Coordinates of C-alpha atoms in Angstrom, one line a residue:
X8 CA 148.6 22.7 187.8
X9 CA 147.8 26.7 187.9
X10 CA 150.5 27.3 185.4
X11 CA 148.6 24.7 183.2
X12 CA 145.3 26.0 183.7
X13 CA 147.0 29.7 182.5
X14 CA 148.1 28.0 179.9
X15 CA 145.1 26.5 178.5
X16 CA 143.4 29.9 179.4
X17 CA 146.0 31.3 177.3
X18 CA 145.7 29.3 174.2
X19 CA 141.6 29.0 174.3
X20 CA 141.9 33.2 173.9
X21 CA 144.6 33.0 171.0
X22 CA 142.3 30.3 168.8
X23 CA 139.5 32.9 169.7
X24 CA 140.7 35.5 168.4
X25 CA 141.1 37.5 172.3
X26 CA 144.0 38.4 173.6
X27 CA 143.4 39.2 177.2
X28 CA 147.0 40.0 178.2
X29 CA 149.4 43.0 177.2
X30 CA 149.7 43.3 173.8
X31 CA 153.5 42.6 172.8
X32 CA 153.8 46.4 171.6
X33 CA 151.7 47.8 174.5
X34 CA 148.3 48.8 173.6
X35 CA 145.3 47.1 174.7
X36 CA 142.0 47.6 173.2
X37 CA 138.8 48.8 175.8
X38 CA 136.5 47.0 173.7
X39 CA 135.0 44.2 172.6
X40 CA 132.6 43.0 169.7
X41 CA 130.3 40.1 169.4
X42 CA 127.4 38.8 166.8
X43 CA 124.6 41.0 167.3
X44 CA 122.1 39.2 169.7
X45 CA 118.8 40.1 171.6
X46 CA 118.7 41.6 175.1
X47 CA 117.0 38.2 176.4
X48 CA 119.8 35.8 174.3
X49 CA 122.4 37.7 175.5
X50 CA 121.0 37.9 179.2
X51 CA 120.5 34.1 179.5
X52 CA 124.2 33.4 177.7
X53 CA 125.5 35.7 180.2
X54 CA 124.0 33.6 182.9
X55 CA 124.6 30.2 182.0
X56 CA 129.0 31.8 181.4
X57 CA 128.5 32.7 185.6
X58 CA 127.5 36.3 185.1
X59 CA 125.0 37.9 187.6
X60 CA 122.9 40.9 185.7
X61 CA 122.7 43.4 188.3
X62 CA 121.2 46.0 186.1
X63 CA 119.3 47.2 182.5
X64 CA 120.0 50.8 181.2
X65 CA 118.4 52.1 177.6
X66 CA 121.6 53.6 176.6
X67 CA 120.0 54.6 173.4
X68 CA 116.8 54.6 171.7
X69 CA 118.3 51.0 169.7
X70 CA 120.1 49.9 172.3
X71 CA 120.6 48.7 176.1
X72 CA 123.5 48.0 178.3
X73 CA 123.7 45.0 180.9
X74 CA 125.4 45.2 184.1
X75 CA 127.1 42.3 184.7
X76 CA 129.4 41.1 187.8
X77 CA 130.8 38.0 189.4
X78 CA 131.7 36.9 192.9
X79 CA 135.7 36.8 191.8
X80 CA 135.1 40.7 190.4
X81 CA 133.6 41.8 193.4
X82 CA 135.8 40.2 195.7
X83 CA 138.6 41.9 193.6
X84 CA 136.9 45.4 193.6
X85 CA 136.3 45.4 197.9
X86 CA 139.6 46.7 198.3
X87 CA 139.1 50.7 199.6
X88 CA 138.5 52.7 196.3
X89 CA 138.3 49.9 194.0
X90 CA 134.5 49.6 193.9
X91 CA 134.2 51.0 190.5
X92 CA 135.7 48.0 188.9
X93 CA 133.3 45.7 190.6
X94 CA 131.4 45.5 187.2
X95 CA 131.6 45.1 183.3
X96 CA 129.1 46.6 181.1
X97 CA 127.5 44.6 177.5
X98 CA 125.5 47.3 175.1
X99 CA 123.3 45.4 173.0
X100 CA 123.7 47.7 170.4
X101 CA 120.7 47.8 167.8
X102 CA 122.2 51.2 166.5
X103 CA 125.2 49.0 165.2
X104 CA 123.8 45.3 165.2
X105 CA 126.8 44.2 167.7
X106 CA 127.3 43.2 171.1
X107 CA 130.5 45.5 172.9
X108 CA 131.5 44.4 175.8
X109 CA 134.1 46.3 178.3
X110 CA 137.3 44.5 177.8
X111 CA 138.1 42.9 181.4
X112 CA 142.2 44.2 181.1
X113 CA 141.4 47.7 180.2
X114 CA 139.4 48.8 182.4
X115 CA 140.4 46.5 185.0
X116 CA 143.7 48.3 184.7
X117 CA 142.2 51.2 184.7
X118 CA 140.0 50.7 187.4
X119 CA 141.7 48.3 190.2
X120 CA 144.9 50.0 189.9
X121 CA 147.8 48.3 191.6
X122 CA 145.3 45.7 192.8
X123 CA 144.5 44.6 189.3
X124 CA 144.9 40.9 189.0
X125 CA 145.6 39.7 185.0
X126 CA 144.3 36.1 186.3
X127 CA 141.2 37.7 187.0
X128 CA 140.7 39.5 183.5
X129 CA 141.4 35.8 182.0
X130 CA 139.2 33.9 183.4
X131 CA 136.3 37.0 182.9
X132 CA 137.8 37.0 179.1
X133 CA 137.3 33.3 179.0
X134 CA 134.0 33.7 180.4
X135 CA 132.9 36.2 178.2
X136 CA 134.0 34.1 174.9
X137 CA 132.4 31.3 175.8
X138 CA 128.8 33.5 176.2
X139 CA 128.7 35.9 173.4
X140 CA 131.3 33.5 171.1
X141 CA 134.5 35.0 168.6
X142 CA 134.7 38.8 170.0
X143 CA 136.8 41.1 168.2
X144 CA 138.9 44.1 169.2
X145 CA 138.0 47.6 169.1
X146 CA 139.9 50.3 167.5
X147 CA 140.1 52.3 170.9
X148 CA 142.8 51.1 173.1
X149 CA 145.9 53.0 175.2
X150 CA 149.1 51.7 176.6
X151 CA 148.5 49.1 178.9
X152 CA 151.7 50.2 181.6
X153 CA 149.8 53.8 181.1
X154 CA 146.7 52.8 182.1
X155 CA 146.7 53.3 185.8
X156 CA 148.2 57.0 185.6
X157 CA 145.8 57.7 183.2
X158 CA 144.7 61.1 182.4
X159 CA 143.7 62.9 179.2
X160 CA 146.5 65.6 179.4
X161 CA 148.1 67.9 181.9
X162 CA 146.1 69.5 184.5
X163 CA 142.9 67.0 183.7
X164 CA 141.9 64.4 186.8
X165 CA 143.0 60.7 187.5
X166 CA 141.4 58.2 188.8
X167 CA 141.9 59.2 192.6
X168 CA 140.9 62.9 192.0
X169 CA 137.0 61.8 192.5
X170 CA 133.9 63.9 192.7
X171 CA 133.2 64.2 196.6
X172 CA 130.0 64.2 196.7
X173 CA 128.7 64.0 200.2
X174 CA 129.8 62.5 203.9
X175 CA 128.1 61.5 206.7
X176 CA 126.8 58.0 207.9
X177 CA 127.0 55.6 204.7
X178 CA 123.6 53.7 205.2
X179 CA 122.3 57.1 205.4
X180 CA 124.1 58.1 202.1
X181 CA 122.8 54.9 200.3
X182 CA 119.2 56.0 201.4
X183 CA 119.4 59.4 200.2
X184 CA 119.7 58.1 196.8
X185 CA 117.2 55.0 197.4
X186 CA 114.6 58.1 198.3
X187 CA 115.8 60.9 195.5
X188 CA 113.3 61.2 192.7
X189 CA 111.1 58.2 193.8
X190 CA 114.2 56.4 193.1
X191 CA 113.8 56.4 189.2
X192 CA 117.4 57.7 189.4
X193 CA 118.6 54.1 190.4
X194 CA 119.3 51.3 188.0
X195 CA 121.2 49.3 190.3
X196 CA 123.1 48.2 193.7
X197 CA 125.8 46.4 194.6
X198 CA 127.6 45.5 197.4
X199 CA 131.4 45.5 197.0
X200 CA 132.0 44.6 200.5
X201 CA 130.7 45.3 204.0
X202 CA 129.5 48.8 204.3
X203 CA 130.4 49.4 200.3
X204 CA 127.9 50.0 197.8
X205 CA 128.4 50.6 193.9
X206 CA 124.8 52.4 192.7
X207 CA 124.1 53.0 188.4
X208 CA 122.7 56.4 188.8
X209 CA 120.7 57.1 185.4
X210 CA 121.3 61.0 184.3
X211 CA 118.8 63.4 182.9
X212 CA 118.3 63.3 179.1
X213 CA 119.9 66.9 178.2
X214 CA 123.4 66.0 180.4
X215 CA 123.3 62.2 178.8
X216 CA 123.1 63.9 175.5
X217 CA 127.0 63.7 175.2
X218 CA 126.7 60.2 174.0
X219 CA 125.0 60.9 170.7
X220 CA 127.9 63.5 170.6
X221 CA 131.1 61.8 170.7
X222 CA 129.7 58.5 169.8
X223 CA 127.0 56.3 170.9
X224 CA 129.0 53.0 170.1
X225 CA 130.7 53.5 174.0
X226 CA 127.0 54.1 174.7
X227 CA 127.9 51.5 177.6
X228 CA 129.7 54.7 179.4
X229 CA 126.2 54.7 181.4
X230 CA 124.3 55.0 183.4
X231 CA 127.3 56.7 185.3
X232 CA 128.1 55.2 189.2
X233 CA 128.2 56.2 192.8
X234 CA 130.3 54.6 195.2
X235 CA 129.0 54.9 198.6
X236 CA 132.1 53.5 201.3
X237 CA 133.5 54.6 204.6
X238 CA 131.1 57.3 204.9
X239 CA 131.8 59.2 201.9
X240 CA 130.1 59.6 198.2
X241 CA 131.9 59.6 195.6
X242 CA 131.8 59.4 191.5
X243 CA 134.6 59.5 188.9
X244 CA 135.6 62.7 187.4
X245 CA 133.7 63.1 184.6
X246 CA 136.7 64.6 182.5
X247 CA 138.5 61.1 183.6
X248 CA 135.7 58.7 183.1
X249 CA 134.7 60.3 179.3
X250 CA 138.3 60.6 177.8
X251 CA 139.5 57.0 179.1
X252 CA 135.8 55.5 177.8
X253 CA 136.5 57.2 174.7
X254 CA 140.3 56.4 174.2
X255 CA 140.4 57.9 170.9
X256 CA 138.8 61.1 171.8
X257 CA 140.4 64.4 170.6
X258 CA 140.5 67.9 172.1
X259 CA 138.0 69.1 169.9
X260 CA 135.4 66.6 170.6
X261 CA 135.9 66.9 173.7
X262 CA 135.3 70.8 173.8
X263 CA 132.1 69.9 172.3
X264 CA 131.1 68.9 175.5
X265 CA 132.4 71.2 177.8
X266 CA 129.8 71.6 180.2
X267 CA 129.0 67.8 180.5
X268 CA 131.3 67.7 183.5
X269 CA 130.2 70.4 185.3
X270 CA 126.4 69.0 184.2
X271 CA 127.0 65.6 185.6
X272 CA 129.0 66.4 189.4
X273 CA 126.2 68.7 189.7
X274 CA 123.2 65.6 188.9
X275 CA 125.4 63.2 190.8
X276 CA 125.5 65.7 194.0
X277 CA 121.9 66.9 193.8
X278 CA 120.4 63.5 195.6
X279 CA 122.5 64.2 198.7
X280 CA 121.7 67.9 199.7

């Protein structure tokens, strides 16, 4: 009966124009595009297709990124380190008049690592169809079996080299950021497990600037996120979490933003000194 329901998964994807396994020649796409649809349309579709909206970021002056879980992904992401993969992200991009959405195998891959589960992505591909309707491919995409060793080239960070940003007692960590700024900083929290806690930390205006540099159509890169688990802090590398949102990304745009790194470990570790 499970290899039937794959099945059916299988062939409901092919007729809508999604795959949401490994390509045949390797590559796999880390986006999606919809018909364009308002913040409220595309919230309530969302909903009714078993999504939770966890959070609302302006990503751009025309657009605005949902946060968006399930009780499968965030069982899936409570695994130690895994938290970041907890969630998907929809820009409701009034820039482009298109829905992107973060394609459930890439950064699933990507993100949950030897625990990814191609079940999972699926059923949240499925899910996704049947709320926003026929999605298409983006151009970016990278070698699926490359995908958890990613990096951007020799001697830049992978997914385990983290930013460290603080230690101590976790609820204590979680309040530091609740209290930081009035917490304006936070755009969301989620619990990925007992005593784990993804948080969308919204960046300043100047160090969020690199969007509108190397492209605000992966404007759904924010707001960036904190995990807070076993006592530690943590973010991804900036020079990881740009370059595998932006697949296609060269070495000259990224030397265009240089200093957004060092900008963001340095935002993302303020809260907790």
């Amino acid at each position: 009966m499970k290899k039937l329901m794959i099945y059916f998964t299988l062939m409901f994807l092919a007729l809508s124009g999604v795959a949401a396994t490994e390509p045949a020649d390797g590559g796999v796409n880390a986006y999606y595009y919809a018909a364009y649809l308002d913040t409220a349309e595309a919230e309530s579709r969302l909903k009714s297709a078993g999504f939770d909206i966890v959070g609302h970021y302006a990503a751009t002056a025309k657009s605005e990124t949902l946060i968006i879980t399930n009780s499968a992904l965030q069982t899936a992401a409570g695994k130690p380190g895994r938290g970041f993969g907890a969630i998907l992200r929809v820009l409701v991009d009034g820039e482009h008049q298109r829905i992107a959405v973060t394609n459930p195998v890439y950064f699933g891959k990507a993100f949950l690592q030897q625990d990814y589960d191609p079940v999972l992505a699926e059923q949240l591909t499925t899910s996704l169809t049947s709320a926003l309707g026929t999605m298409s491919a983006s151009e970016d995409s990278f070698a699926f079996d490359k995908l958890e060793g990613y990096h951007f080239m020799i001697g830049m960070p992978y997914y385990e080299d983290t930013y460290d940003l603080a230690e101590g007692d976790t609820a204590a960590l979680v309040s530091k950021l609740d209290t930081y700024n009035g917490g304006k900083n936070i755009v969301f929290k989620l619990s990925v497990g007992e005593g784990k806690t993804l948080v969308g930390f919204a960046l300043s205006d100047d160090t969020k600037a690199f969007v509108d540099t190397i492209g605000q159509q992966n404007a759904e890169i924010l707001p960036y996120t904190i995990l807070v688990e076993e006592g530690k802090a943590k973010a991804l590398a900036a020079k990881y979490y740009i370059a595998i949102s932006y697949p296609m990304l060269t070495m000259g745009e990224f030397m265009r933003i240089v200093n957004t790194p060092g900008a963001i470990e340095k935002e993302l570790s303020t809260p907790f000194k």
